[in-house]
Amino acid sequence: PLGLGHAVWCARDLVGDEPFAVLLPDMLHEGETPCLADMIKERAQHGGQVIAAYEVPNHETHRYGILDLHGETKGTPRIHAMIEKPQKGKAPSNFAISGRYILSPEIFDVLEHQPRGAGGEIQLTDGIAGLLGQESVLAYAYRGKRYDCGSKQGFLQATVELALEHPEVGAEFRAYLSQLSF
Ligand code: G1P
C-alpha cells in the first residue's frame, strides 16, 4: 500500500539472498519470445541487473519511470540515471520502464530506508537509482509488442487484439466485431 518499492521490500524474506524478478502484470508483452526470458539471457551474458524498457511518445513520459541512457540505445545499454514520473518536459529520454525487472537482493537494504518519492509513494525506481553508482544496471528494449493495461486504452487494445488472435475465441469474436456498425 505504500508503493511499488514497499511491495517489493515486503517480499525480502521470501526472496532471500539471490537475484529475483519483478513482474508488473498490468504491462503485457507479446512477441516471439517472452520478455523476461530474453532478459534472463541478457543477464547471463552481461551480468548486472536488467530492466525492460520501451520508447514512449513525449506526452506520455510523465506516466512512467524514465531511463537516462546517455543516448545509447543499441543492445543492452547501461542505465546512468532514472527518474519516476518526471514532470512534463523534464524527462531525460523517451525510454520508459516496462514492468519487468531482474534485481539483486542488495535492493532490499536500499528500500528499507527509501523515503517517499513521486505521488507520495516509496518508489522502486528511486531504490534502483540508489544502486546505480555501485552496480551495473542495464536496459533491455523488448522487440515484441507491449500493452499498458494500467491505462483504459491499453487494456482495451490488448483485449481486442489478443482476442482476435486467440485460437479458441478469435473466429467468433472477429465475426462479432465485423457485424458492429462504427
Ligand atoms: C510502475 C513503475 C514505473 C513503470 C510502470 C510501468 O508505475 O513505478 O516506473 O514505468 O510501472 O511498468 P505504475 O504504473 O505503478 O504507476
XYZ file of C-alpha atoms and ligand atoms in Angstrom:
198
model
C 0.000 0.000 0.000
C 2.951 2.411 0.375
C 4.090 1.988 -3.240
C 5.880 -0.459 -5.531
C 9.186 -0.128 -3.650
C 7.435 -1.044 -0.422
C 5.644 -4.004 -2.050
C 8.963 -5.401 -3.295
C 10.603 -4.820 0.099
C 7.784 -6.869 1.718
C 8.978 -9.907 -0.283
C 12.525 -9.792 1.147
C 12.161 -12.897 3.350
C 10.673 -14.948 0.512
C 13.425 -13.945 -1.911
C 16.374 -14.371 0.426
C 19.885 -13.768 -0.850
C 19.570 -14.338 -4.587
C 18.633 -12.460 -7.748
C 14.905 -12.246 -8.406
C 12.425 -10.992 -10.980
C 9.652 -8.440 -10.529
C 6.748 -8.599 -12.999
C 4.101 -5.882 -13.041
C 1.227 -7.751 -14.649
C -0.584 -4.697 -15.989
C 2.231 -4.372 -18.535
C 1.683 -7.068 -21.123
C 4.411 -8.113 -23.583
C 3.674 -10.165 -26.648
C 6.128 -11.474 -29.172
C 8.085 -14.473 -30.411
C 9.952 -14.843 -27.113
C 8.806 -13.836 -23.634
C 10.285 -10.560 -22.396
C 11.536 -11.987 -19.097
C 13.180 -14.973 -20.806
C 15.071 -12.547 -23.064
C 16.149 -10.549 -20.010
C 17.431 -13.667 -18.245
C 19.579 -14.398 -21.333
C 20.925 -10.838 -21.343
C 21.818 -11.140 -17.685
C 23.610 -14.450 -18.279
C 25.643 -12.715 -20.982
C 26.363 -9.319 -19.425
C 25.674 -9.749 -15.677
C 24.156 -6.930 -13.650
C 20.566 -6.034 -13.050
C 18.271 -5.772 -16.065
C 15.225 -3.577 -16.570
C 12.817 -3.809 -19.505
C 12.336 -0.553 -21.409
C 10.345 0.737 -24.351
C 10.099 4.045 -26.143
C 7.064 6.190 -25.415
C 5.963 9.446 -27.054
C 6.949 12.719 -25.313
C 3.459 13.344 -23.995
C 3.482 10.019 -22.078
C 6.839 10.220 -20.252
C 5.256 11.659 -17.091
C 3.336 8.399 -16.584
C 6.396 6.136 -16.255
C 9.824 5.599 -14.762
C 12.196 7.092 -17.354
C 15.785 6.000 -18.047
C 18.822 8.132 -18.846
C 20.918 6.014 -21.224
C 23.317 8.794 -22.255
C 21.902 8.471 -25.757
C 22.998 4.819 -26.127
C 20.124 2.685 -27.386
C 21.746 -0.328 -29.074
C 21.993 -3.733 -27.378
C 21.568 -3.545 -23.607
C 22.838 -0.056 -22.735
C 23.856 0.885 -19.224
C 21.400 2.989 -17.247
C 23.071 6.145 -15.905
C 20.104 7.628 -14.074
C 16.398 7.009 -13.712
C 13.530 9.134 -12.560
C 10.000 8.134 -11.617
C 7.226 10.043 -13.377
C 9.217 13.152 -14.398
C 7.328 16.395 -14.884
C 6.321 17.162 -18.459
C 9.339 18.370 -20.445
C 11.849 17.125 -17.829
C 12.326 13.507 -18.950
C 15.972 12.539 -19.684
C 14.846 10.332 -22.613
C 11.822 8.566 -24.079
C 12.775 5.172 -22.671
C 10.214 4.080 -20.096
C 10.476 1.220 -17.628
C 8.232 -1.571 -18.856
C 7.203 -3.545 -15.791
C 9.900 -6.264 -15.791
C 13.000 -6.212 -13.601
C 15.789 -8.626 -12.705
C 17.213 -7.303 -9.456
C 19.819 -8.307 -6.914
C 18.928 -8.629 -3.209
C 21.029 -5.530 -2.347
C 17.940 -3.539 -3.320
C 16.209 -4.569 -0.070
C 18.704 -2.635 2.097
C 18.175 0.444 -0.045
C 14.373 0.141 0.001
C 14.349 -0.203 3.788
C 15.478 3.455 4.077
C 13.867 4.776 0.909
C 11.867 7.980 1.506
C 8.624 8.559 -0.355
C 9.007 9.872 -3.897
C 6.655 10.645 -6.789
C 2.986 10.515 -5.789
C 3.972 10.203 -2.108
C 4.878 6.525 -2.683
C 8.024 4.527 -1.892
C 9.238 4.053 -5.461
C 11.188 1.052 -6.752
C 12.722 3.355 -9.377
C 14.260 5.546 -6.650
C 15.639 2.470 -4.867
C 17.303 1.134 -8.024
C 18.625 4.629 -8.784
C 20.351 4.464 -5.380
C 22.325 1.421 -6.584
C 23.461 2.843 -9.913
C 26.841 4.005 -8.585
C 27.717 0.548 -7.204
C 26.105 -1.896 -9.622
C 25.688 -2.213 -13.345
C 22.031 -1.833 -14.305
C 21.193 -2.486 -17.948
C 18.175 -1.607 -20.075
C 16.602 -4.236 -22.322
C 14.370 -2.948 -25.116
C 11.868 -5.696 -25.893
C 11.392 -6.328 -29.604
C 7.800 -7.504 -29.414
C 4.673 -5.551 -28.684
C 3.636 -4.194 -25.333
C 0.295 -3.108 -23.947
C -0.023 -0.889 -20.897
C -3.147 -2.363 -19.337
C -2.805 0.142 -16.499
C -4.479 2.581 -18.894
C -8.007 2.047 -20.172
C -6.887 2.368 -23.809
C -4.084 -0.172 -23.314
C -6.417 -2.613 -21.612
C -8.975 -2.324 -24.426
C -6.306 -2.676 -27.147
C -4.840 -5.782 -25.509
C -8.262 -7.341 -25.056
C -9.355 -6.778 -28.659
C -6.048 -7.578 -30.392
C -5.296 -10.711 -28.387
C -8.889 -11.919 -28.608
C -8.740 -11.642 -32.421
C -5.663 -13.901 -32.455
C -6.925 -16.365 -29.883
C -7.345 -19.937 -31.183
C -10.457 -20.614 -29.101
C -12.450 -17.367 -29.262
C -10.789 -15.484 -32.165
C -13.028 -16.512 -35.066
C -16.291 -15.894 -33.222
C -15.039 -12.562 -31.817
C -13.925 -11.393 -35.286
C -17.364 -12.226 -36.686
C -18.971 -10.352 -33.805
C -16.813 -7.251 -34.359
C -17.379 -7.219 -38.099
C -21.170 -7.041 -37.723
C -20.921 -3.998 -35.414
C -21.584 -0.738 -37.180
C -18.995 2.007 -36.475
C 5.217 1.446 -12.333
C 6.665 1.878 -12.155
C 7.117 2.713 -13.351
C 6.914 1.913 -14.634
C 5.441 1.475 -14.734
C 5.190 0.585 -15.941
O 4.400 2.595 -12.298
O 6.777 2.621 -10.955
O 8.480 3.049 -13.211
O 7.285 2.662 -15.770
O 5.044 0.754 -13.561
O 5.884 -0.600 -15.831
P 2.801 2.478 -12.057
O 2.224 2.002 -13.337
O 2.598 1.516 -10.950
O 2.362 3.864 -11.718
